[in-house]
Short mmCIF file of C-alpha atoms in Angstrom, two decimals:
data_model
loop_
_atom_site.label_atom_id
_atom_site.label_comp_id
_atom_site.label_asym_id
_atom_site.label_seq_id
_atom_site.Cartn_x
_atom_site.Cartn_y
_atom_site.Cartn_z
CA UNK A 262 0.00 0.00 0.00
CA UNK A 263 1.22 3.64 -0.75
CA UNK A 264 2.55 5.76 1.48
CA UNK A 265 -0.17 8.78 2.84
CA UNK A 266 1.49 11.24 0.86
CA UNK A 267 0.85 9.76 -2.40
CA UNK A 268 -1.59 10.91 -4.25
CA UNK A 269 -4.28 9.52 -6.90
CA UNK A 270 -4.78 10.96 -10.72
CA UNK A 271 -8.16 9.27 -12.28
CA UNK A 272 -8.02 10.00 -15.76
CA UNK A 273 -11.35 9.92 -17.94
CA UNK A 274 -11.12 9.52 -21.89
CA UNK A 275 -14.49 10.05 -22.42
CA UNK A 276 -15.64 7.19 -25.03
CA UNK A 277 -12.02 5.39 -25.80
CA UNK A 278 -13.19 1.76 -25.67
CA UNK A 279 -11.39 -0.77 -26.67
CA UNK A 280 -13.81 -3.82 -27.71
CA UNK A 281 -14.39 -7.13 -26.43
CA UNK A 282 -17.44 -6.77 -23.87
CA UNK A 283 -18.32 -9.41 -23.14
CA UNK A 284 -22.22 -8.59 -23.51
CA UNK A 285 -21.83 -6.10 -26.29
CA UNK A 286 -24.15 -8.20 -28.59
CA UNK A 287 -27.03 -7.40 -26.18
CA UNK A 288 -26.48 -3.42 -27.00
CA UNK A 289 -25.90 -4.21 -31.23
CA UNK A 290 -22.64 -3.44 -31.02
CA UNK A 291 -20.47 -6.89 -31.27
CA UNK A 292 -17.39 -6.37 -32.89
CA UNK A 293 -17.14 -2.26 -32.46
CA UNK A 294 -14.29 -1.44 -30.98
CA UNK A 295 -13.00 2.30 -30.55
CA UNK A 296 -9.34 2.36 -30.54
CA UNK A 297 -8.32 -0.91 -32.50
CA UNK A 298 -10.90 0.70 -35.73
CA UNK A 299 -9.12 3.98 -35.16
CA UNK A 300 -5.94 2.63 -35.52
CA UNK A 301 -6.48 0.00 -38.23
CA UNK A 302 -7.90 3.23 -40.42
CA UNK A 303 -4.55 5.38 -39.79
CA UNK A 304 -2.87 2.48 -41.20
CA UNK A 305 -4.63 2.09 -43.77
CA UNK A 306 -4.65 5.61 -44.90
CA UNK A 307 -8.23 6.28 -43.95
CA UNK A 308 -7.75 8.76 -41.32
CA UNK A 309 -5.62 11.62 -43.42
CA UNK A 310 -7.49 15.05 -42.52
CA UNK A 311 -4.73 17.38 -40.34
CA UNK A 312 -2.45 14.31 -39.70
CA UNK A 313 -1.08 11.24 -41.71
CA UNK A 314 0.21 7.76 -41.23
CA UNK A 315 -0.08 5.23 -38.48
CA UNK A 316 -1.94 5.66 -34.79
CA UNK A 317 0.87 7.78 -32.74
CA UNK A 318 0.29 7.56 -28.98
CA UNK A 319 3.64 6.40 -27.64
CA UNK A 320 3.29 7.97 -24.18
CA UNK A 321 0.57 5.76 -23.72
CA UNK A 322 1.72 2.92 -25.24
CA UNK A 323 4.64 2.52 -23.53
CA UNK A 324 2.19 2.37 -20.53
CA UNK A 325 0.24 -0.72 -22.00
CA UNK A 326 -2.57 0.63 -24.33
CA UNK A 327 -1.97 -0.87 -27.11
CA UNK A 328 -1.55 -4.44 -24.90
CA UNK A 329 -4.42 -3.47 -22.73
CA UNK A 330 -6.42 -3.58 -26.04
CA UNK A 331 -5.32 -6.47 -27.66
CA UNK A 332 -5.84 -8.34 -23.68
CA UNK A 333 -9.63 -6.93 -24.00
CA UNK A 334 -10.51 -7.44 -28.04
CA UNK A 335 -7.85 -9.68 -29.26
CA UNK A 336 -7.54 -7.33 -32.62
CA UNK A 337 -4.67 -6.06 -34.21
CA UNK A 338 -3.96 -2.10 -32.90
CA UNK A 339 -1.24 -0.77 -35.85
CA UNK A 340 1.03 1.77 -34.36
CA UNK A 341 0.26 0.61 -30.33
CA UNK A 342 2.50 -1.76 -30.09
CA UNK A 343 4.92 -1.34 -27.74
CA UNK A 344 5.96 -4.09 -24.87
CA UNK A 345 4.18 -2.63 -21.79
CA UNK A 346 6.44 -0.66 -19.10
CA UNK A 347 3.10 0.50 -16.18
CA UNK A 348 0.00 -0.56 -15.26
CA UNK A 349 -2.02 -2.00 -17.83
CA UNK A 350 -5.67 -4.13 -18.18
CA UNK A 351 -8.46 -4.01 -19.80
CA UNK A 352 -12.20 -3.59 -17.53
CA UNK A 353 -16.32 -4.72 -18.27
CA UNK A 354 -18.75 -2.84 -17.14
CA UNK A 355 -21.62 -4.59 -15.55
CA UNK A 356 -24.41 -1.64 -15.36
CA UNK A 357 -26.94 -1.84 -18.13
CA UNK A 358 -25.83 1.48 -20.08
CA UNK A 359 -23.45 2.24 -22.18
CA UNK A 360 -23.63 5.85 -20.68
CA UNK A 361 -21.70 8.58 -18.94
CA UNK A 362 -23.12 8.01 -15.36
CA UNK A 363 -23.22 4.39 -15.41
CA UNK A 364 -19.38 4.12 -17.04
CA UNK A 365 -18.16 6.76 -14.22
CA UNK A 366 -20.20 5.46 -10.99
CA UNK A 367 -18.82 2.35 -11.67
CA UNK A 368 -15.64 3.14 -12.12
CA UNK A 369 -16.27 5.12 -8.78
CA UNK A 370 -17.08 1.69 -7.24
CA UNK A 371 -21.18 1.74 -7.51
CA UNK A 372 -22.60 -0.26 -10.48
CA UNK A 373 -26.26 1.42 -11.79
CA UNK A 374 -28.48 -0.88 -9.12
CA UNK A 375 -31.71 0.26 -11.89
CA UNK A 376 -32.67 0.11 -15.63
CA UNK A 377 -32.35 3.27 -16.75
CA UNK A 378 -35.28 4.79 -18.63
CA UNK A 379 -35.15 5.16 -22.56
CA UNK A 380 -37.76 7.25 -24.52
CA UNK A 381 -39.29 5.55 -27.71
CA UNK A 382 -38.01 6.14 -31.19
CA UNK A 383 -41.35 7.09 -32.43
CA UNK A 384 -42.14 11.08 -32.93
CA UNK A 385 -43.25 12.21 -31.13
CA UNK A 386 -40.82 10.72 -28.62
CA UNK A 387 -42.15 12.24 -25.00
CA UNK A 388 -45.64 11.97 -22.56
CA UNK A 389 -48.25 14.74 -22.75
CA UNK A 390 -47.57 15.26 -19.26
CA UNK A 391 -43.13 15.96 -19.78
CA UNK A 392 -44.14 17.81 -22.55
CA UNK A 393 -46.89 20.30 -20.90
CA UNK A 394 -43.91 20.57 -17.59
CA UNK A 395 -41.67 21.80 -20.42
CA UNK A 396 -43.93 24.40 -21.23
CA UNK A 397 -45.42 25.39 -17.83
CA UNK A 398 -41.80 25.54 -16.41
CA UNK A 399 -40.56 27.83 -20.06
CA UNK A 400 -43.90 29.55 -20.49
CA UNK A 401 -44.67 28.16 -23.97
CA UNK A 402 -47.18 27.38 -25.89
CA UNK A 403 -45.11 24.48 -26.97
CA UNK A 404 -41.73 22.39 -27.71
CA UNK A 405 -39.84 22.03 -31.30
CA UNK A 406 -38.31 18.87 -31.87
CA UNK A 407 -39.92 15.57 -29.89
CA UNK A 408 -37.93 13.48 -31.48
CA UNK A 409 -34.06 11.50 -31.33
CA UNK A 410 -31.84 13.71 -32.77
CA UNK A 411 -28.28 14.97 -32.62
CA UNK A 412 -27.47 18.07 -31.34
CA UNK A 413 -26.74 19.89 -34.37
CA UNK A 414 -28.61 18.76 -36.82
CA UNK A 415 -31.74 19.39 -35.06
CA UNK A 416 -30.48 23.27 -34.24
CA UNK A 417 -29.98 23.52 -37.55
CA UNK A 418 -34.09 22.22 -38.32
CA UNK A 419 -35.56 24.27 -36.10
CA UNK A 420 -33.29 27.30 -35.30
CA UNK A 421 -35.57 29.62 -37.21
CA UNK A 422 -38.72 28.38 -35.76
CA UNK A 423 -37.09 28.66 -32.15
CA UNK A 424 -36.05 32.36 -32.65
CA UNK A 425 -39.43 33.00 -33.98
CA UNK A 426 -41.54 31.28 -31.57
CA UNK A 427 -39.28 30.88 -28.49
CA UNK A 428 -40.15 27.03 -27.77
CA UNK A 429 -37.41 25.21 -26.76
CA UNK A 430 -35.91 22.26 -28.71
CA UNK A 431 -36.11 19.40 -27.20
CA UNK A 432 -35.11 15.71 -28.36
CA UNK A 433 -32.82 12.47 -26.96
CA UNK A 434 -30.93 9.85 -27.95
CA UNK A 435 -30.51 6.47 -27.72
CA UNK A 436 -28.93 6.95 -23.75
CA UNK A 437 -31.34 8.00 -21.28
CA UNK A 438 -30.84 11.78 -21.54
CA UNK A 439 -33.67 15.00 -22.11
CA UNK A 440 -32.01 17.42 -24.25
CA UNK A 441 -33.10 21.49 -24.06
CA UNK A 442 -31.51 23.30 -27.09
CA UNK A 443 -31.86 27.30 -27.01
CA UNK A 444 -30.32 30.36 -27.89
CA UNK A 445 -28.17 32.12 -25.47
CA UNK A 446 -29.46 35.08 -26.33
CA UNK A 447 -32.84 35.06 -27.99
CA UNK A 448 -34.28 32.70 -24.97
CA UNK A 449 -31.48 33.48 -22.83
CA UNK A 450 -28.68 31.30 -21.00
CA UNK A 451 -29.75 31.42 -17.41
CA UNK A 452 -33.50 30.82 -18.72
CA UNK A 453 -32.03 27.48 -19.96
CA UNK A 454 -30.78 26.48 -16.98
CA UNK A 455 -33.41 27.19 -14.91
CA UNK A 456 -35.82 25.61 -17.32
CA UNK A 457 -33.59 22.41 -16.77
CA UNK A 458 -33.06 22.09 -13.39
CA UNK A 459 -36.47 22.66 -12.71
CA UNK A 460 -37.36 19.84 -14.43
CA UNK A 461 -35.04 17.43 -13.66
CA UNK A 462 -36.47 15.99 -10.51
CA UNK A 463 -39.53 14.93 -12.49
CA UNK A 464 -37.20 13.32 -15.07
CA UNK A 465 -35.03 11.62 -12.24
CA UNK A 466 -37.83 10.21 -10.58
CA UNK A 467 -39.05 8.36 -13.60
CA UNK A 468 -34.98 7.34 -13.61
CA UNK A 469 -33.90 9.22 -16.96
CA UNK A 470 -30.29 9.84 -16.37
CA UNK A 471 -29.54 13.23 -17.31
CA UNK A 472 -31.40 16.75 -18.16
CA UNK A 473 -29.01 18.40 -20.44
CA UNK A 474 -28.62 22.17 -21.22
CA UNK A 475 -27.27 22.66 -24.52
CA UNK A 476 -27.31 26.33 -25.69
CA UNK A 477 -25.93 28.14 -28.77
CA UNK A 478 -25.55 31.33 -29.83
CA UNK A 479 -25.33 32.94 -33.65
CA UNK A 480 -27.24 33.15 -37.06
CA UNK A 481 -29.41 29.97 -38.21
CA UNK A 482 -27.07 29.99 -40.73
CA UNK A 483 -23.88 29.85 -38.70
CA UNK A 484 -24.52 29.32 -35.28
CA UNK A 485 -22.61 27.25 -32.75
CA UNK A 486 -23.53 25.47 -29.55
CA UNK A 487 -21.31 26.93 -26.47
CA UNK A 488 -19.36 25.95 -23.80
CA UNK A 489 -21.92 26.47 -21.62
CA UNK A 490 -23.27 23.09 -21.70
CA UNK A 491 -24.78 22.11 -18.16
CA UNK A 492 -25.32 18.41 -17.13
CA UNK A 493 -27.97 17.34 -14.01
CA UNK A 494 -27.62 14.28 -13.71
CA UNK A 495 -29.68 12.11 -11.19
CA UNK A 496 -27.14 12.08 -8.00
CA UNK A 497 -25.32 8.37 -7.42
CA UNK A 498 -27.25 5.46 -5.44
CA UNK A 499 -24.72 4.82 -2.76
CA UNK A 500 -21.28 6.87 -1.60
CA UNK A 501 -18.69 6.49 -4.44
CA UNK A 502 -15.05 7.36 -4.50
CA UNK A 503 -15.24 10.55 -4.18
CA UNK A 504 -17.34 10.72 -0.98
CA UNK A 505 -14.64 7.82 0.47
CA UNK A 506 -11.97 10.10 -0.11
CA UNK A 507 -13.81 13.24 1.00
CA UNK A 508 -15.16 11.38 4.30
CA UNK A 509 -11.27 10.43 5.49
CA UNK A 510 -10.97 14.26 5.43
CA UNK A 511 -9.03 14.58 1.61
CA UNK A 512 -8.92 16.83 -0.80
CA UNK A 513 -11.09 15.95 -4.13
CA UNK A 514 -9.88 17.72 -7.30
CA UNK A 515 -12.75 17.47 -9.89
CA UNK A 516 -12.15 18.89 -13.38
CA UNK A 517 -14.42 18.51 -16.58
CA UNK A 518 -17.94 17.24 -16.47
CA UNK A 519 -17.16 15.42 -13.21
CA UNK A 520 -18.97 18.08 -11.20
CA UNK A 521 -21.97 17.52 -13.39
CA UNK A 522 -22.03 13.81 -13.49
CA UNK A 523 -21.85 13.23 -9.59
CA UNK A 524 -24.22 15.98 -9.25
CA UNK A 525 -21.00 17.43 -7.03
CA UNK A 526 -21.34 14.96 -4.39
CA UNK A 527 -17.87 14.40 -2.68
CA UNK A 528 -15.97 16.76 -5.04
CA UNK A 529 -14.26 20.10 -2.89
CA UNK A 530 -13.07 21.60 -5.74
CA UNK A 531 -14.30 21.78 -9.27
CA UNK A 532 -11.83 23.04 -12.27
CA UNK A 533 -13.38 23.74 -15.35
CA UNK A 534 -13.34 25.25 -18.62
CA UNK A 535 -13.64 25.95 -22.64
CA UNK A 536 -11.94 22.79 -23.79
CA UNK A 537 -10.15 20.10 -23.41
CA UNK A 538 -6.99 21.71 -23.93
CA UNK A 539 -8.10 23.79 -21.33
CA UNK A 540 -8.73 21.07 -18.68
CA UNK A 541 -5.32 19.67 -19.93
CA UNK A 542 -3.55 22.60 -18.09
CA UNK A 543 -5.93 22.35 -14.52
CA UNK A 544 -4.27 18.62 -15.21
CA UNK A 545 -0.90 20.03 -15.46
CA UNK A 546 -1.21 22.28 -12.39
CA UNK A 547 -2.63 19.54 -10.08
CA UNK A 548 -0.32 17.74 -11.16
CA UNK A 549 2.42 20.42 -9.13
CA UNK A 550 -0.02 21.28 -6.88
CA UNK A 551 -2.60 18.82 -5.78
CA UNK A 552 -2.22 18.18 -1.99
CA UNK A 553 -0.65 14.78 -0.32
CA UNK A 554 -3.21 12.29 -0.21
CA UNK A 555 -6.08 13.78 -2.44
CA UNK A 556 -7.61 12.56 -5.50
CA UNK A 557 -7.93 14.24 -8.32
CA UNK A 558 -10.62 12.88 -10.84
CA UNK A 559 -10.52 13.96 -14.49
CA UNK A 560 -13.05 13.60 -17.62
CA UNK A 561 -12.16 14.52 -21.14
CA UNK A 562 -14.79 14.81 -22.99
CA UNK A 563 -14.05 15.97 -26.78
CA UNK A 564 -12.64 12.54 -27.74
CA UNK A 565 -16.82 11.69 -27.14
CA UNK A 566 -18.67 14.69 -27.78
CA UNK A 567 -16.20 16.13 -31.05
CA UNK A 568 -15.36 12.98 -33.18
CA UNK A 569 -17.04 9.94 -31.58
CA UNK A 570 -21.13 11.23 -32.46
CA UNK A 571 -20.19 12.77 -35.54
CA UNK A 572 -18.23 9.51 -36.87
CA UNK A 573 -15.18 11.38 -37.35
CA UNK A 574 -12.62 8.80 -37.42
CA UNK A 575 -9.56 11.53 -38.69
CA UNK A 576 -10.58 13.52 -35.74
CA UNK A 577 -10.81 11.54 -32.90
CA UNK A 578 -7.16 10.08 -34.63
CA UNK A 579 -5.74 13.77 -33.95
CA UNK A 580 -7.39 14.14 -30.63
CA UNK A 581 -5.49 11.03 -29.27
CA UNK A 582 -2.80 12.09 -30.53
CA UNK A 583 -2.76 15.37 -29.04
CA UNK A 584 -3.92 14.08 -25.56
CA UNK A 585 -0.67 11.20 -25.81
CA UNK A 586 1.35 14.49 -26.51
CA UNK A 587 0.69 16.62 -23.65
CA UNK A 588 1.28 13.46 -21.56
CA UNK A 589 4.66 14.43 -20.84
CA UNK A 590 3.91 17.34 -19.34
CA UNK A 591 1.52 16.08 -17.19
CA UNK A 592 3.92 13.24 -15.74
CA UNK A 593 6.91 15.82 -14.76
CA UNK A 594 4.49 16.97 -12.79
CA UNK A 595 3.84 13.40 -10.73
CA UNK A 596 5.71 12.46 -7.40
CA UNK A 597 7.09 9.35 -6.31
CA UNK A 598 3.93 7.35 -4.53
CA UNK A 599 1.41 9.01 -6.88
CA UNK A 600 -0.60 7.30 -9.17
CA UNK A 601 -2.36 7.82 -12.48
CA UNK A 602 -4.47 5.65 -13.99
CA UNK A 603 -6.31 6.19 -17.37
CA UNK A 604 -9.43 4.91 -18.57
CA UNK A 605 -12.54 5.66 -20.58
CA UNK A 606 -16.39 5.26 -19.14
CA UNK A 607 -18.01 3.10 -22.62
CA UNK A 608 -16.88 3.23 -26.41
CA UNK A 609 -17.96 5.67 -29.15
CA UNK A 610 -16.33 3.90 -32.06
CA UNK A 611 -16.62 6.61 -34.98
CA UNK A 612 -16.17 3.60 -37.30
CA UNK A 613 -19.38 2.22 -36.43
CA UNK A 614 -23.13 2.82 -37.75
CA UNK A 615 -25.33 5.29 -35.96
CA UNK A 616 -24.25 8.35 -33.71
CA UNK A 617 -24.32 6.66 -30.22
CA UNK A 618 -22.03 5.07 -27.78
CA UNK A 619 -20.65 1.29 -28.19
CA UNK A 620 -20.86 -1.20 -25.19
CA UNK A 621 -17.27 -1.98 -24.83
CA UNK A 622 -14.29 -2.99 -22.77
CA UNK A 623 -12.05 -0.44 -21.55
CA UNK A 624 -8.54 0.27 -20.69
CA UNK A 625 -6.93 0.93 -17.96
CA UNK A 626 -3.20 2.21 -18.14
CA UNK A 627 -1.38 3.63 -15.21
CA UNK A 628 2.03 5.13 -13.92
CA UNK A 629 3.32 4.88 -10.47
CA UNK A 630 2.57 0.98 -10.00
CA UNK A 631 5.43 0.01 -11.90
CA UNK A 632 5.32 -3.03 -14.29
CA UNK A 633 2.18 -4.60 -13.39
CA UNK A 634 -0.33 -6.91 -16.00
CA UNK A 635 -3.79 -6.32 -14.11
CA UNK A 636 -5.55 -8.44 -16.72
CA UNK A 637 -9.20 -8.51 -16.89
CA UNK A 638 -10.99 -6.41 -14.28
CA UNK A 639 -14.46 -4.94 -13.38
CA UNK A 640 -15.02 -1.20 -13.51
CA UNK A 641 -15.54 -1.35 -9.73
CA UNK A 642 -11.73 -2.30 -9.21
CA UNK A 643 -10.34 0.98 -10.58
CA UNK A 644 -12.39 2.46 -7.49
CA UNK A 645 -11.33 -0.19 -4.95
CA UNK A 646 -7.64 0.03 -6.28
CA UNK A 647 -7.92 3.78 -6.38
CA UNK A 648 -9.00 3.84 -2.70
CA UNK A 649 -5.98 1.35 -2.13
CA UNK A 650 -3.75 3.48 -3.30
CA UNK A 651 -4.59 6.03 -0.70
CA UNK A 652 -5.09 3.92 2.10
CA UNK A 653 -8.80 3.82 1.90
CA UNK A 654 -11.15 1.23 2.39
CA UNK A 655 -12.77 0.65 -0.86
CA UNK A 656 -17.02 0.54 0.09
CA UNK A 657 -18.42 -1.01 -3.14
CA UNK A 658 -17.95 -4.57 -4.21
CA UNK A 659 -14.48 -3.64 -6.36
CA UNK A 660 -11.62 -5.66 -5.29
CA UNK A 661 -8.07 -3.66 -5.90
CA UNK A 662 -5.88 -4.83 -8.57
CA UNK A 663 -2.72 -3.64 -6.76
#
């Protein structure tokens, strides 16, 4: 077990799965696998917008992601393919979602104990009675949208109709998520948020996951949605990671979407910002700064949110690539006794069909454990090993891997 003074990095790539759940033919997505499809298109020349050749992520490789991948899918990873030198494994999830909550509370050491609730594909897609909340709660006449969409194709349907009218657009997607588009300006940003917290206790009693604010700002023709996306998300079933560490009197570092996806239970302070570049320096800086003992608990969310939804298999390409760049940077920062770990909550493989997440495997990398094959783990063991690390008692059913 680590000294006190070390401290705990846990490292979210939002969405970079690496195949081979075992139960990903229940979701329709046997065979997807994020990374492994990434990398087999660089090789193959299919990935050539802003960058060119073979999957380059060396920092991470070295580490064991390329062998953490080929442990979890058995397929071929071009470019990863170093012999491991840290922590590596490959983790199932056992929640039924292939979702942001479900992937991070588990990872946090509490599996989703519910079935998540799903709205139907037909249009429209939501109850009389969500739909006449909506309005009571915006002071409408009405919603645009009703439907499963993506985000910016369906700004782009009913932009002029919002600024005209002022009804919010409103649609989901195949995870269990209510979407509020609206201008920043014309309907107004705080309006938004308002309008969605207001009406997410009605949506997290009927166990939908997440109320989502996603405003934009511009011209119909050539607008763009803002950084000022806010997450509230139903708050976690039981005490998770954070709270252990923040009950033993720790500091909690939480920077990203974190806040938003533990509904800021157990997190003392929350780092956020424009980017993930951005969040890449708070990274940096904890990484100097962070206090003995405390965990700091990371989500990067582009590699999901930019390239994995819109299929964009060049892009996501470049945004690995930049994240296993900055790396460096990151791990001058990092003590002796500290640990980092990085993993991923589900897979978003931008080679498959669709726009949604895959049910996958993920990795899970570290530094600071030294040479160690973890094998095949459960989500809940990053918590419990986490929790190790720090000298905590892990409280979920995770068993520690170190």
């Amino acid at each position: 077990m680590a000294k006190l003074q070390g401290r705990a990095f846990l490292i979210v790539m939002d969405s970079v799965g690496c195949g081979g759940a075992p139960d990903a033919g229940d979701f329709g997505d046997a065979g997807s696998n994020t990374l492994a499809h990434i990398a087999q298109a660089c090789a193959e020349g299919r990935a050539e917008v802003g960058r060119s050749g073979r999957l380059k992520m060396p920092n991470l490789d070295r580490l064991g992601l390329g062998a953490a991948v080929r442990l979890a899918s058995g397929d071929a990873v071009p470019g990863l393919e170093a012999v491991p030198t840290g922590l590596w494994g490959a983790a199932s999830e056992v929640s039924r979602g292939k979702d942001t909550p479900s992937g991070h509370w588990e990872l946090a050491g509490v599996p989703v104990p519910w079935d998540w609730t799903y709205f139907p594909t037909t249009e429209p897609a939501f109850p009389d009675d969500l739909v006449a909340e909506v309005c009571r709660l915006a002071g409408t006449d009405g919603i645009l949208g009703n439907c499963h969409a993506s985000g910016v194709p369906i700004i782009a349907a009913h932009c002029a109709e919002h600024l005209r009218t002022g009804w919010p657009i409103c649609y989901t997607s195949a995870d269990s998520v209510f979407q509020i588009a609206a201008h920043e300006e014309a309907f107004g940003l705080e309006r938004l948020l308002k309008l969605c917290a207001d009406l997410a206790p009605m949506l997290h009693a009927r166990k939908v996951g997440r109320v989502i604010a996603r405003p934009f700002i511009g011209t119909c023709d050539d607008f763009r949605r803002t950084s000022n996306r806010r997450d509230y998300a139903i708050a976690p079933p039981a005490p998770t990671l954070l709270d252990w560490v923040q009950g033993a009197g720790r500091a909690t570092h939480a920077v990203g979407k974190i806040g938003d996806i533990f509904s800021m239970r157990g997190i003392g302070h929350l780092h956020k910002g424009k980017s993930d570049a951005d969040l890449f320096e708070h990274l940096v800086r904890l990484g100097a700064d962070a206090e003995p003992g405390s965990l700091t608990f990371a989500n990067f969310v582009e590699f999901d949110s930019l390239y994995g939804h819109p299929r964009d298999v060049a892009g996501y390409a470049r945004a690995l690539e930049w994240f296993d760049a900055q790396l460096p940077r990151f791990l001058a920062q990092l003590r002796p006794g500290d640990l980092a770990i990085f993993t991923a909550d589900h897979g978003n493989d931008p080679t498959w069909s669709g726009t949604d997440h895959t049910r996958e495997r993920v990795p899970v990398v570290g530094w600071g454990a030294g040479l160690r094959e973890v094998g095949l783990c459960g989500f809940v063991d990053v918590g419990a090993s986490v929790a190790s690390h720090l000298g905590l008692a892990a409280q979920g059913p995770g068993r520690s891997f170190l």
